[in-house]
Every structure is written in C-alpha cells, then in structure tokens.
Coordinates of C-alpha atoms in Angstrom, one line a residue:
Chain A
M1 CA 25.1 -192.3 74.1
T2 CA 23.5 -192.0 77.4
S3 CA 23.8 -189.2 79.5
T4 CA 23.9 -186.3 76.9
T5 CA 20.9 -187.6 75.2
V6 CA 18.5 -188.5 78.2
T7 CA 18.6 -185.2 79.5
P8 CA 16.5 -183.4 77.8
R9 CA 13.7 -185.9 78.0
A10 CA 14.4 -186.1 81.8
A11 CA 13.6 -182.5 82.2
T12 CA 10.0 -182.9 80.2
G13 CA 8.8 -184.8 83.5
T14 CA 8.0 -187.8 81.3
A15 CA 11.1 -190.1 82.9
A16 CA 10.1 -189.0 86.1
R17 CA 6.5 -190.3 85.4
S18 CA 8.0 -193.5 83.9
R19 CA 10.7 -194.3 86.6
H20 CA 8.3 -194.3 89.2
R21 CA 5.9 -196.7 87.4
R22 CA 5.8 -200.4 88.9
L23 CA 7.1 -203.2 87.6
S24 CA 3.6 -204.6 85.1
P25 CA 4.2 -207.9 83.4
G26 CA 4.8 -205.9 80.0
R27 CA 7.9 -204.4 81.5
I28 CA 9.3 -207.6 82.8
L29 CA 8.4 -209.3 79.2
L30 CA 10.1 -206.4 77.6
N31 CA 13.2 -206.8 79.9
V32 CA 13.7 -210.3 79.4
F33 CA 12.9 -209.9 75.3
L34 CA 15.8 -207.7 75.4
T35 CA 18.4 -209.2 77.6
A36 CA 18.0 -212.2 75.7
T37 CA 18.5 -210.1 72.0
A38 CA 21.7 -208.4 73.7
L39 CA 22.8 -211.7 74.8
A40 CA 22.7 -213.0 71.5
W41 CA 24.2 -210.0 69.9
L42 CA 27.1 -210.6 72.1
F43 CA 27.5 -214.2 71.4
P44 CA 29.4 -214.2 68.3
V45 CA 32.2 -211.9 70.0
L46 CA 32.2 -213.9 73.4
W47 CA 32.8 -217.1 71.5
A48 CA 35.4 -216.2 70.0
A49 CA 37.2 -214.8 72.7
Y50 CA 36.1 -218.0 74.6
N51 CA 37.6 -220.6 72.3
S52 CA 40.6 -218.1 71.8
F53 CA 41.8 -219.2 75.1
R54 CA 41.7 -223.1 74.8
D55 CA 44.1 -225.6 73.4
Y56 CA 43.5 -226.8 69.6
D57 CA 44.0 -230.3 70.9
Y58 CA 41.8 -230.5 73.5
T59 CA 38.9 -228.7 71.8
S60 CA 39.4 -231.0 69.0
E61 CA 39.4 -234.3 71.2
H62 CA 36.5 -233.0 73.2
G63 CA 34.6 -230.6 70.8
Y64 CA 34.3 -226.7 71.0
V65 CA 31.1 -227.2 73.0
S66 CA 32.8 -228.4 75.7
L67 CA 34.9 -226.5 79.0
G68 CA 38.8 -226.6 79.7
G69 CA 41.9 -226.7 78.1
F70 CA 42.6 -223.0 78.4
T71 CA 46.0 -221.9 77.4
L72 CA 47.4 -218.5 76.2
Q73 CA 49.5 -220.0 73.4
N74 CA 47.0 -219.3 70.5
Y75 CA 47.8 -215.6 70.9
L76 CA 51.5 -216.1 70.5
H77 CA 50.9 -218.4 67.6
A78 CA 48.5 -215.9 66.1
W79 CA 50.7 -212.8 66.9
E80 CA 54.1 -214.8 65.4
Q81 CA 52.5 -216.4 62.1
G82 CA 50.3 -213.6 61.4
E83 CA 53.0 -211.2 61.4
F84 CA 51.0 -208.5 63.7
T85 CA 53.4 -206.4 64.4
R86 CA 54.3 -205.5 61.0
H87 CA 50.7 -205.1 60.3
F88 CA 50.0 -203.3 63.4
L89 CA 52.5 -200.7 62.0
N90 CA 50.8 -200.7 58.7
S91 CA 47.6 -199.9 59.9
L92 CA 49.2 -196.9 62.1
Y93 CA 51.3 -195.4 59.1
I94 CA 48.5 -194.8 57.2
T95 CA 45.5 -194.2 60.0
V96 CA 47.3 -191.3 62.1
P97 CA 48.4 -189.4 58.8
A98 CA 44.9 -189.9 56.9
V99 CA 42.8 -188.9 59.9
L100 CA 44.9 -186.0 60.8
I101 CA 45.1 -184.5 57.1
T102 CA 41.5 -185.3 56.6
L103 CA 40.2 -183.3 60.2
F104 CA 42.3 -180.4 59.1
I105 CA 41.3 -180.0 55.4
A106 CA 37.7 -180.9 56.3
S107 CA 37.8 -178.0 58.7
C108 CA 39.2 -175.8 55.8
V109 CA 36.3 -176.4 53.8
A110 CA 34.0 -176.2 56.5
F111 CA 35.0 -172.5 57.9
V112 CA 35.0 -171.3 54.5
V113 CA 31.2 -172.9 53.8
A114 CA 30.3 -171.6 57.1
R115 CA 31.3 -168.6 57.5
F116 CA 31.6 -166.7 54.0
S117 CA 28.4 -166.7 51.6
F118 CA 29.8 -167.5 48.2
R119 CA 27.4 -168.7 45.9
F120 CA 29.1 -172.0 45.2
N121 CA 28.9 -173.0 48.9
L122 CA 25.9 -175.8 48.5
V123 CA 27.8 -176.9 45.5
L124 CA 30.7 -177.6 47.3
L125 CA 28.9 -179.1 50.4
G126 CA 27.5 -181.5 47.8
V127 CA 30.5 -182.2 46.0
F128 CA 32.3 -183.1 49.2
T129 CA 29.5 -185.3 50.9
A130 CA 28.8 -187.3 47.7
A131 CA 32.1 -188.0 47.3
N132 CA 31.9 -190.1 50.7
L133 CA 28.8 -192.4 49.1
L134 CA 30.2 -193.5 46.1
P135 CA 31.1 -196.9 45.8
Q136 CA 34.7 -197.7 45.7
Q137 CA 34.1 -199.9 42.8
A138 CA 32.9 -197.1 40.9
L139 CA 36.4 -195.4 40.5
L140 CA 38.5 -198.1 41.4
I141 CA 39.8 -198.4 37.0
P142 CA 40.4 -195.2 36.4
L143 CA 42.3 -194.7 39.9
F144 CA 44.4 -197.9 39.7
R145 CA 45.7 -196.7 36.4
L146 CA 46.6 -193.6 37.8
Y147 CA 48.5 -194.8 40.9
R148 CA 50.7 -197.1 38.7
E149 CA 51.4 -193.8 36.3
V150 CA 52.5 -191.5 39.1
P151 CA 56.2 -192.4 40.1
L152 CA 57.6 -191.8 43.7
P153 CA 61.1 -191.6 44.8
L154 CA 62.4 -194.5 46.0
W155 CA 62.7 -193.3 49.5
M156 CA 59.0 -192.4 49.8
S157 CA 58.1 -196.0 48.1
D158 CA 60.2 -198.9 47.5
S159 CA 57.7 -199.6 44.6
G160 CA 58.8 -196.4 42.6
Q161 CA 55.0 -195.7 42.1
L162 CA 51.9 -194.8 44.1
L163 CA 50.5 -198.0 44.0
D164 CA 51.5 -200.4 46.7
S165 CA 52.8 -197.2 48.7
Y166 CA 51.5 -196.1 52.1
W167 CA 50.7 -192.6 50.3
G168 CA 48.1 -194.0 47.6
L169 CA 46.4 -195.2 50.4
I170 CA 46.5 -192.1 52.8
L171 CA 45.5 -190.2 49.6
I172 CA 42.5 -192.0 48.9
N173 CA 41.3 -192.2 52.1
T174 CA 41.7 -188.4 53.2
A175 CA 39.9 -187.8 49.8
F176 CA 37.0 -190.3 50.6
Q177 CA 36.5 -189.2 54.5
T178 CA 36.5 -185.9 54.0
G179 CA 32.9 -185.0 53.0
F180 CA 31.4 -186.4 55.8
C181 CA 34.1 -184.5 57.9
T182 CA 33.0 -181.5 56.0
F183 CA 29.3 -181.7 56.5
V184 CA 29.5 -182.2 60.4
L185 CA 31.6 -179.8 60.8
S186 CA 30.2 -177.0 58.7
N187 CA 27.0 -177.9 60.4
Y188 CA 29.1 -177.2 63.9
M189 CA 30.7 -174.0 62.7
K190 CA 27.3 -172.6 61.7
A191 CA 26.2 -172.8 65.3
L192 CA 29.3 -171.1 66.7
P193 CA 28.4 -167.3 68.4
H194 CA 28.8 -165.0 65.2
E195 CA 29.5 -162.2 67.4
M196 CA 32.7 -163.8 68.3
F197 CA 34.1 -163.5 64.9
E198 CA 32.5 -159.8 64.5
A199 CA 34.6 -158.8 67.5
A200 CA 37.9 -160.8 66.1
R201 CA 37.4 -158.8 63.3
V202 CA 37.1 -155.0 64.5
D203 CA 40.4 -156.0 66.2
G204 CA 42.0 -156.6 63.0
A205 CA 41.9 -160.5 63.0
G206 CA 42.9 -161.8 59.9
V207 CA 41.3 -164.7 58.5
P208 CA 44.3 -167.3 59.7
T209 CA 43.7 -166.0 63.4
Q210 CA 39.9 -166.5 62.8
F211 CA 40.6 -169.9 61.9
F212 CA 43.0 -171.1 64.2
R213 CA 42.6 -169.2 67.1
I214 CA 38.9 -169.1 67.3
T215 CA 37.2 -171.7 65.2
L216 CA 39.6 -175.0 65.8
P217 CA 39.7 -174.4 69.6
L218 CA 36.3 -174.0 69.6
C219 CA 35.4 -176.9 67.4
R220 CA 37.4 -179.3 69.5
P221 CA 34.4 -181.5 70.6
A222 CA 33.3 -182.1 67.3
L223 CA 36.9 -182.8 66.1
A224 CA 36.9 -185.1 69.1
A225 CA 34.1 -187.2 68.0
L226 CA 35.3 -187.0 64.5
A227 CA 38.8 -188.4 65.2
T228 CA 37.5 -191.1 67.0
L229 CA 34.7 -192.5 64.2
Q230 CA 37.4 -191.8 61.6
V231 CA 40.3 -193.8 63.2
T232 CA 38.0 -196.9 63.4
W233 CA 36.5 -196.3 59.8
I234 CA 40.3 -196.0 58.4
Y235 CA 41.6 -198.5 60.5
N236 CA 38.6 -200.7 59.5
E237 CA 39.2 -200.0 55.4
F238 CA 39.1 -203.0 53.5
Y239 CA 38.9 -202.5 49.9
W240 CA 41.6 -199.8 49.1
A241 CA 44.1 -201.4 51.3
T242 CA 43.0 -204.5 49.0
V243 CA 43.6 -203.4 45.6
L244 CA 45.9 -200.5 45.7
M245 CA 48.6 -202.5 48.0
Q246 CA 50.4 -205.5 46.0
S247 CA 53.2 -207.0 48.2
G248 CA 51.6 -208.4 51.4
D249 CA 54.1 -207.3 54.1
K250 CA 52.5 -203.7 53.3
F251 CA 49.1 -204.4 54.1
P252 CA 47.4 -202.8 57.1
I253 CA 46.0 -205.2 59.7
T254 CA 42.4 -205.4 58.5
S255 CA 43.5 -206.4 54.4
S256 CA 46.0 -208.7 55.9
L257 CA 42.9 -211.0 56.8
T258 CA 42.4 -212.2 53.3
N259 CA 46.2 -213.9 53.9
L260 CA 45.1 -214.6 57.7
R261 CA 42.7 -216.9 56.5
G262 CA 44.4 -219.5 54.5
Q263 CA 47.0 -219.5 57.7
F264 CA 44.5 -220.0 60.2
F265 CA 42.4 -222.3 58.8
T266 CA 43.2 -225.4 60.1
D267 CA 43.2 -224.1 63.7
Y268 CA 40.1 -222.6 65.0
N269 CA 41.6 -221.2 68.3
L270 CA 44.2 -219.8 66.2
L271 CA 41.8 -217.6 64.4
S272 CA 39.8 -217.0 67.7
A273 CA 42.8 -215.4 68.8
G274 CA 43.9 -213.5 65.7
S275 CA 40.3 -212.3 65.5
V276 CA 40.1 -210.9 69.0
V277 CA 43.6 -209.4 68.8
I278 CA 42.3 -207.4 65.4
A279 CA 39.4 -206.5 67.4
I280 CA 41.1 -204.9 70.6
P281 CA 42.0 -201.7 69.2
V282 CA 38.4 -200.9 67.9
L283 CA 37.5 -202.3 71.0
I284 CA 39.3 -200.4 73.4
I285 CA 37.6 -197.3 71.1
F286 CA 34.1 -198.8 71.5
F287 CA 34.6 -198.8 75.6
V288 CA 36.7 -195.9 76.4
L289 CA 35.2 -193.7 73.2
Q290 CA 31.6 -195.1 73.1
K291 CA 30.1 -191.3 74.1
Q292 CA 32.5 -189.7 71.2
F293 CA 31.7 -192.5 68.7
V294 CA 28.0 -191.8 69.2
A295 CA 28.4 -188.3 69.4
G296 CA 30.4 -188.4 65.9
L297 CA 27.5 -190.2 64.5
T298 CA 24.9 -188.2 65.4
L299 CA 26.2 -185.0 65.8
G300 CA 24.3 -183.2 62.9
S301 CA 20.9 -183.9 64.5
T302 CA 21.7 -182.2 67.6
K303 CA 23.7 -179.0 66.6
G304 CA 22.8 -177.6 63.1
Chain B
M1 CA 31.2 -200.5 59.0
S2 CA 32.3 -199.0 55.9
D3 CA 31.9 -195.1 56.4
L4 CA 28.9 -194.6 55.5
P5 CA 28.3 -191.3 56.8
T6 CA 24.6 -191.3 58.7
V7 CA 25.2 -187.7 60.6
P8 CA 22.9 -185.7 58.9
V9 CA 20.0 -186.8 60.5
A10 CA 17.6 -183.9 60.4
A11 CA 20.0 -181.6 60.2
K12 CA 17.9 -178.5 61.4
A13 CA 18.3 -174.8 60.0
P14 CA 20.3 -172.8 62.4
T15 CA 17.8 -170.2 63.3
R16 CA 20.3 -166.7 63.7
R17 CA 22.8 -167.2 60.9
R18 CA 23.4 -164.5 59.1
R19 CA 26.4 -164.6 57.0
R20 CA 28.4 -161.4 55.6
H21 CA 30.3 -160.6 52.6
V22 CA 33.1 -159.9 54.2
Q23 CA 36.1 -157.5 52.4
A24 CA 38.8 -159.9 52.8
T25 CA 42.3 -158.0 52.5
G26 CA 44.7 -159.8 49.9
T27 CA 46.5 -162.1 52.5
D28 CA 43.1 -163.3 53.6
R29 CA 41.3 -163.8 50.2
I30 CA 44.9 -165.9 49.6
F31 CA 44.5 -167.8 52.6
L32 CA 40.8 -168.4 51.9
A33 CA 41.2 -169.8 48.1
L34 CA 43.9 -172.2 49.5
M35 CA 41.6 -173.7 52.2
V36 CA 39.1 -174.5 49.8
I37 CA 41.1 -175.3 46.4
V38 CA 43.4 -177.9 48.1
P39 CA 40.9 -180.2 49.4
T40 CA 38.4 -179.4 46.4
A41 CA 41.7 -180.7 44.1
L42 CA 42.0 -183.5 46.2
V43 CA 38.5 -185.0 46.2
V44 CA 37.6 -183.8 42.3
G45 CA 41.0 -185.6 41.8
L46 CA 40.7 -189.2 43.2
V47 CA 36.8 -189.3 43.6
W48 CA 35.2 -187.2 40.9
L49 CA 37.4 -187.6 37.9
P50 CA 38.0 -190.9 38.5
A51 CA 34.5 -191.4 38.7
V52 CA 33.6 -190.1 35.3
A53 CA 36.3 -191.6 33.9
T54 CA 34.5 -194.8 34.3
V55 CA 31.7 -193.6 32.6
V56 CA 33.5 -192.7 29.5
L57 CA 35.9 -196.1 30.0
S58 CA 32.8 -198.2 29.6
F59 CA 32.4 -197.5 25.8
A60 CA 35.9 -198.7 25.4
S61 CA 37.7 -202.0 24.6
W62 CA 41.5 -201.8 26.5
T63 CA 43.5 -204.5 28.1
G64 CA 44.7 -201.6 30.5
V65 CA 48.4 -202.4 29.3
G66 CA 50.2 -199.7 27.1
S67 CA 49.2 -196.3 26.7
L68 CA 45.8 -194.2 25.7
D69 CA 46.3 -194.8 22.1
T70 CA 45.6 -198.4 22.5
I71 CA 41.9 -197.9 23.6
K72 CA 39.6 -198.7 21.1
W73 CA 35.6 -197.7 21.3
I74 CA 33.1 -200.0 20.6
G75 CA 30.4 -197.7 21.8
T76 CA 27.4 -199.8 24.1
Q77 CA 29.4 -203.1 23.0
N78 CA 30.4 -203.5 26.8
Y79 CA 26.6 -203.1 28.0
V80 CA 25.3 -205.4 26.0
D81 CA 27.7 -208.0 26.9
V82 CA 27.0 -207.9 30.5
F83 CA 23.6 -208.4 29.8
T84 CA 23.7 -211.3 27.6
I85 CA 26.8 -213.0 27.4
Y86 CA 28.5 -212.8 30.9
P87 CA 27.0 -215.6 32.8
P88 CA 27.9 -214.1 36.7
F89 CA 26.3 -210.6 36.1
K90 CA 22.6 -212.3 36.9
P91 CA 23.4 -214.0 39.8
A92 CA 25.6 -211.3 41.2
L93 CA 22.7 -208.5 40.5
T94 CA 20.1 -211.4 41.8
H95 CA 22.2 -211.4 44.9
N96 CA 22.7 -207.8 45.3
V97 CA 19.2 -207.2 45.1
I98 CA 18.1 -209.9 47.8
W99 CA 21.2 -208.8 49.9
L100 CA 19.2 -205.2 49.8
V101 CA 15.6 -206.8 50.6
F102 CA 16.9 -209.0 53.0
L103 CA 18.5 -205.7 55.0
F104 CA 15.4 -203.9 54.9
M105 CA 13.2 -206.8 55.9
V106 CA 15.2 -208.1 58.9
P107 CA 18.0 -205.8 60.2
T108 CA 16.8 -202.4 59.7
C109 CA 13.2 -203.2 60.8
L110 CA 15.3 -205.2 63.7
G111 CA 17.0 -201.8 64.4
I112 CA 14.3 -199.8 64.5
F113 CA 12.0 -201.9 66.7
L114 CA 14.8 -202.0 69.1
A115 CA 15.1 -198.4 68.7
V116 CA 11.3 -198.3 69.8
L117 CA 11.9 -200.2 72.7
L118 CA 14.9 -198.9 74.1
D119 CA 13.4 -195.5 73.9
R120 CA 12.1 -195.4 77.3
E121 CA 13.6 -195.4 80.6
L122 CA 14.7 -198.7 80.9
R123 CA 17.4 -199.4 84.2
A124 CA 19.8 -202.0 81.7
T125 CA 19.5 -199.5 78.6
R126 CA 23.1 -198.7 78.6
F127 CA 23.9 -202.8 78.5
Y128 CA 21.2 -203.4 75.9
Q129 CA 22.6 -200.4 73.9
T130 CA 26.2 -201.3 74.1
A131 CA 25.4 -205.0 73.3
F132 CA 23.7 -204.2 70.1
F133 CA 26.3 -201.3 69.0
L134 CA 29.2 -203.6 69.5
P135 CA 29.5 -205.0 66.0
V136 CA 29.0 -201.6 64.3
V137 CA 33.1 -200.9 65.3
L138 CA 34.1 -204.0 63.9
S139 CA 35.1 -204.2 60.3
L140 CA 33.2 -206.9 58.2
A141 CA 35.9 -208.6 57.1
L142 CA 36.4 -209.4 60.8
I143 CA 33.0 -209.8 61.3
G144 CA 33.6 -212.8 58.5
F145 CA 36.2 -214.4 60.7
I146 CA 34.4 -214.1 63.7
W147 CA 31.6 -216.0 62.4
Q148 CA 33.6 -218.8 60.3
L149 CA 34.0 -220.0 64.1
I150 CA 30.1 -220.5 64.2
Y151 CA 29.4 -221.6 60.5
S152 CA 32.5 -223.6 59.7
R153 CA 31.8 -227.6 58.8
D154 CA 34.2 -229.5 60.7
Q155 CA 34.7 -227.2 63.8
G156 CA 31.4 -224.6 63.7
L157 CA 29.3 -224.6 66.4
L158 CA 26.0 -224.4 64.2
N159 CA 26.9 -228.3 63.0
A160 CA 27.6 -229.1 66.1
V161 CA 24.7 -228.0 67.8
L162 CA 22.2 -228.8 64.6
H163 CA 24.3 -232.2 63.9
T164 CA 24.4 -231.1 60.7
Q165 CA 27.7 -231.4 58.1
I166 CA 27.0 -228.1 56.0
D167 CA 29.6 -225.9 54.9
W168 CA 27.7 -222.8 55.6
Y169 CA 30.3 -220.6 54.0
G170 CA 31.1 -223.0 51.4
D171 CA 27.8 -224.3 50.0
S172 CA 26.3 -222.1 47.5
R173 CA 22.5 -223.2 48.6
W174 CA 23.2 -221.6 51.7
N175 CA 26.4 -219.5 51.9
L176 CA 24.5 -215.7 50.4
W177 CA 21.8 -216.3 53.9
A178 CA 24.9 -217.0 56.1
V179 CA 26.5 -214.2 55.3
L180 CA 23.7 -211.9 55.4
V181 CA 23.2 -213.2 58.7
A182 CA 26.6 -212.1 59.4
A183 CA 26.2 -208.8 57.5
G184 CA 22.9 -208.0 59.6
W185 CA 24.0 -208.9 62.7
K186 CA 26.0 -205.6 62.3
H187 CA 23.8 -203.4 60.3
A188 CA 20.6 -204.0 63.0
G189 CA 23.0 -202.0 65.6
Y190 CA 24.3 -199.6 63.4
I191 CA 20.2 -198.6 62.6
M192 CA 19.5 -198.8 66.3
L193 CA 21.7 -196.3 66.7
L194 CA 20.7 -194.1 64.3
Y195 CA 16.8 -194.4 65.1
L196 CA 17.4 -194.1 68.5
A197 CA 19.2 -190.8 68.1
G198 CA 16.1 -189.5 65.7
L199 CA 13.7 -190.5 68.3
K200 CA 15.3 -188.8 71.2
G201 CA 14.3 -185.7 69.1
V202 CA 10.9 -186.0 68.7
D203 CA 8.8 -183.8 70.7
P204 CA 7.7 -185.9 73.7
S205 CA 4.3 -183.7 74.2
L206 CA 3.4 -185.3 70.6
R207 CA 3.4 -188.6 72.1
E208 CA 1.7 -187.3 75.5
A209 CA -1.4 -186.1 73.4
A210 CA -1.6 -188.9 71.8
A211 CA -2.0 -190.9 74.9
V212 CA -4.2 -188.8 76.4
D213 CA -6.2 -189.4 72.9
G214 CA -6.5 -192.8 74.0
A215 CA -4.0 -194.5 71.2
S216 CA -2.1 -197.8 71.7
P217 CA 1.7 -197.4 72.0
V218 CA 1.5 -199.2 68.4
R219 CA -0.6 -197.0 66.9
T220 CA 1.0 -193.8 68.3
F221 CA 4.3 -194.8 66.8
F222 CA 2.7 -195.4 63.3
S223 CA 0.4 -192.4 63.0
V224 CA 2.6 -190.0 65.2
V225 CA 6.4 -191.3 65.6
L226 CA 6.6 -192.4 62.2
P227 CA 5.5 -189.4 60.0
V228 CA 7.7 -186.9 62.2
M229 CA 10.6 -189.1 61.9
K230 CA 10.2 -188.6 57.5
P231 CA 14.2 -187.2 57.3
I232 CA 15.6 -189.8 59.5
N233 CA 13.7 -192.5 57.6
I234 CA 14.8 -191.3 54.2
I235 CA 18.5 -191.2 55.6
I236 CA 18.1 -195.3 56.9
I237 CA 16.3 -196.3 53.5
V238 CA 19.4 -194.7 51.7
V239 CA 22.0 -196.0 53.8
T240 CA 20.4 -199.4 53.3
V241 CA 20.5 -199.4 49.5
I242 CA 24.1 -198.2 49.7
E243 CA 25.1 -200.6 51.8
A244 CA 23.7 -203.5 50.1
L245 CA 25.1 -201.9 46.5
R246 CA 28.5 -201.3 48.5
A247 CA 28.8 -205.2 50.0
F248 CA 32.2 -206.6 49.2
D249 CA 34.7 -207.0 52.5
I250 CA 32.8 -209.8 53.9
V251 CA 32.6 -211.7 50.4
W252 CA 35.8 -210.8 49.4
V253 CA 37.3 -212.6 52.5
I254 CA 35.3 -215.4 52.4
N255 CA 35.9 -216.4 48.8
K256 CA 36.2 -213.4 47.1
G257 CA 33.2 -213.1 45.5
T258 CA 32.3 -216.6 43.8
N259 CA 30.2 -219.4 44.0
G260 CA 27.2 -218.3 44.9
L261 CA 28.6 -215.0 46.7
E262 CA 29.0 -212.9 43.4
L263 CA 28.0 -209.2 44.0
I264 CA 28.6 -206.6 41.4
S265 CA 31.5 -205.0 43.8
T266 CA 33.1 -208.1 43.3
L267 CA 32.6 -208.9 39.5
V268 CA 34.5 -204.9 39.0
T269 CA 37.1 -205.7 41.1
A270 CA 38.1 -209.1 39.6
N271 CA 37.9 -207.9 36.5
V272 CA 40.6 -205.3 37.1
V273 CA 43.4 -207.0 39.4
G274 CA 42.5 -210.1 38.4
E275 CA 44.4 -212.0 35.8
A276 CA 42.4 -211.2 32.9
S277 CA 41.9 -207.5 33.1
R278 CA 39.4 -205.8 30.6
I279 CA 39.0 -202.3 31.7
G280 CA 36.2 -201.1 29.0
F281 CA 33.8 -204.3 30.2
G282 CA 34.3 -203.9 34.5
S283 CA 33.9 -200.0 33.7
A284 CA 30.8 -201.0 32.3
L285 CA 29.6 -203.2 35.4
A286 CA 31.0 -200.2 37.5
T287 CA 29.0 -197.3 35.5
I288 CA 25.7 -199.3 36.7
M289 CA 26.9 -199.1 40.2
L290 CA 27.4 -195.6 39.7
V291 CA 24.2 -194.9 38.3
I292 CA 22.6 -196.4 41.0
S293 CA 24.3 -195.2 43.7
L294 CA 24.1 -191.7 42.5
V295 CA 20.1 -191.8 42.5
F296 CA 20.2 -193.0 45.8
I297 CA 22.7 -190.1 46.9
T298 CA 20.7 -187.4 45.7
I299 CA 17.6 -188.3 47.3
F300 CA 20.0 -188.1 50.4
L301 CA 21.8 -184.3 49.8
S302 CA 18.4 -183.1 49.2
T303 CA 17.0 -184.5 52.3
V304 CA 19.7 -183.3 54.5
M305 CA 20.7 -180.1 52.8
R306 CA 16.6 -179.0 52.7
G307 CA 17.0 -176.0 55.1
E308 CA 20.0 -175.2 54.2
R309 CA 18.6 -173.3 51.2
R310 CA 18.1 -169.8 51.7

C-alpha cells in the first residue's frame, strides 16, 4: 500500500501541512495506541515463531512463559512427521496450473467484455463474479457426485476418477476464482486507450493479435497483482481439498492440517514449527510482494 | 482469507469508453466465441449447475448411492425436518448469527476505526499497516492452529497468564468465542485494508471544508466521510455477511464443527461426506445457505456494477 496510494494526497498539500505539525499530546497518544495494537496483532505469530525454536523438555519443565532451551530440532521433526515435502509438492501441483489457467481464461472473458459490446456483457460479468461469492457448501453435493462419475485414465489419476485427483482440484479452484479475476481484468482493460486497438485494426490485426500482442502485455501489472493474490488464495484453499481429496497423501499442505493436528497434538513446540513452515510461503509473498497483493485487492478502485 | 473478492470498491464508470460494433472476420468470430464459451462452460458447469442441482435435490430423498432412478421425491419434507426434528440446526443457525453479529460489532468496526486512524500521515504507518495486515495472508485453518498455542488447556499461554484450567477450544461454553477472536484477528485487518483504500479515494477538499467550518474530526467522519463512502460501506457489509456464512475452515480444523462449534456449513459437509450421507437433507441445508448468499450477492453486484450500465 504506501507509496502509490499516498502520492495523490501528498500532491494536494494536505500532507505538507501535517508533516510540519508539532507533536501534540493527541498525536503521541495516537501513536502509542497504534503501536500497542500493532504489537498485539503480531503477537500470535511471534509467539508461535518463538516457541518453535525451543526444546520440548525445556518448556515442559519451565513452562512456556520462560526463556531458553533453544533448538532447531522441532523443524526437522515437524518436516519429517508432517511429510511436508509431499504436501508442499501437492500444493505446488494444484496452485501453479490453477493460477495460470485462471488468469488466462479470465483474460479471455474480460477481453471480450471490455472490447466488444454484446448485449449479454453485463449478464456474463454477473455470472462470473457471483460464482466467486457462493458458499462452497451449496455446490458440494452435486459436485461430489459428479466428480465420482467422471472417469479419468489411470495415468492422470490413480483413483481412476475426478474425485481424489489433482485435476479435480485444479478445475474447481479455477472455476471458482475466474469470476474475481474477470471482474478486475475487465475493469482494467476498459481503461486501456482504445485508439491503440483502432490503429491495430487499421493495420489489419485480427482478434488473436489484439489479444495476445496488445492487450495481455498491457495488462501485465494487473496480471502480476492478481497472480500474487491467487497464489495466496489457492495455497490457502482448504474446503475443496478437504472434501474432494480422499487419500491423505494427496492433500495439499493447508488441508493436511486436519491430519497434522492429531500428530502434533502432544507437542506444541512441534506444532509451532509446523505452523511456521506452512506460513512461510505466504509470508514471503506478504513481505516481498505486499504491494502487488494490496494492489490486487484494491485494483478496481483506482482503475476503472 | 477465503476468497472473497473485494476489489470493486467504488468502481467508477470509465469516462471515455466507446465500444464499437466490430465487423469481425470468420476466424475472429470463432476465436471470440471460444474465448467466451470455454470459460463460461467451466463456470456454469462446475458452479451454477451444481447450485441448481442442490436446490432440486433438496426436494428429494436419496442416499447418493445407486443411479438417479433411486431418487424419491418428497416435496418440502426435508425443510420441515430441518426445522423440526434436527437438533443441531438451531445451534448451528444461532452460531452463524452470533458469528455475523460479532464480526460486525468487533472486527469490522475495529478495522474501520484503524483505517480512519491510519489515514493520516503517520511516520510509522508502514509498520502499523503491515502488522494489521499480516493475518490476512494466513489461511483460517492455519490461524486455528496458531491460536491453539494460546488456547490449549495444559500448554496454552492464556491459561498460564490467567491461572485457569480452561480448554478454550474444547469447552462448549467458551470455544465459539475463542474461535471468533481468532477469526476476527484476520477479519479486522482485511476490513482495515479495504477501508483505507476507500478513504484514500475521498476528495481531501471535502474534509478541509468541514474543518474550516469548525467540525470536529468525529463529526467530519460521520457527516462527511461516511456518506461519501457508501459503495465501500455496502461492500464491507456484504463481505462480512458472506464471510460469516462461509465460515468453515477454522472450526473444521478444531473439531469438525461439533460440541459448540456447529455451523450450517459444517452440517452440510457432515451430511454428505460423513458416514450417513443424506443427500436430500444436506441439500436442503445447502439451499438455505444458497438463498441467503444470493440475496447479498445481488446487493453486491448491483453496487459494484452501477455505472457499468449505459
């Protein structure tokens, strides 16, 4: 958030005024309040991180509110017992294709909606956007049955059906997330200068050229922001994997938490280490790509 | 976060958009048709058709095994059963309502309040925003895990500090509230982010005018800023309602939605993937969720798409 969103304000001169304001008691109070709240907000994560580095025997003897007993063993054990290599790979197999397909098909629909005036444009946009907001449980029953009926060759899915396969999860995640991306991208594409497309048309560029050579490259900022957001969301996706996967070894990392809970139940240092490891990918996104992430969430408000 | 879209905050109508009827050539036409048909087929086939099928199945009695011929149509009997002879429904509904009210009263208001505070030039604003925003990127399932370290009966921090012996996740007198605090931890950051983005879009001259007229900051917020933010307010209301309706991950990770943590979403799931799969009955529960969500989705769409029409 930050630089981009703050700039317009600074230009108006309000910022200049407040920057030179002296530190009034009210302002100090405000900062104290915000600092205290911010630290309280960070606390649960810091607490988990802190205890993940501590020895179980030490904490069970001295209690958790203590200092000392530092070790890295928890991470090794959590990784092994939680079979994290396998679950991380599962998350990768599902997240990467799902994000790529989602962005591609959302770009397709958004392009048509933004560049051509068909009567069904608004309906189409509504159908896509609303799909993203439905409660997953409302689709579960028929979808579950449907997934059991659709056969897949064994080289695609060792269950021989869409249920309990990576393909099934990629499909449903894609179907669910496309609406959101379509909405954002259509707004973004509508704001692109249409003269460029006219010029391209005069030069004889067909629809494929307009789409692949002109629109997609111009949408790179929006696509980057959406990709960041979608990677986080699909990595964090819990429901579909929980109900549509059946063999424990195929669960992506987030859904494997249900099983891990039993294994880590007695050792909270192990549980802390496991939580930290699972949080690391999204925390990296959070710290490195925070701007992209926030831009993705608020894109529609600035472009339009 | 689950995957609530939030973007379309105050989507403004583009000022110069003139769409043309294009004389597309044959190849172009096929290409355009594919661009719409393939994605639409996916979304309609995997989202909308199942949603419709859920409504249809809610009037049936079916075990889910065997072919479609074994379906018996029983009218509205499932709905009658839901409301009369299904003990977990009332607590689940109550919990969903409590969830909603709590999200509104505490994290949503807190998020708005924090956004208003952060919407000035503070030196450490980057740090504050990062802190409040951090839980938003974590999944609710993981949040349930992380808070376990605070809530556990024997090893949790809360009991160590309070010198109590309460199983915060297990004791049905407390667990809903414990879970709500953890879920609210994420929700407040989310609302803060949305609202802050909206506030940045408010014309500063409005506030300056109010200040010149001698209005206090509180008065300015309620009389000037809040009315201007109407589209964003509606979006936040809808996001909160849908978030409360879709709540699932955190309670499923804790105890699969039992013993004080029943929610409609967990009942639907348990009726389908559990041992006794009662398709018709689960569908009736799911249909209730669907209807509630569609009301709010309609409000949402009409808010964000205003200005698209021409």
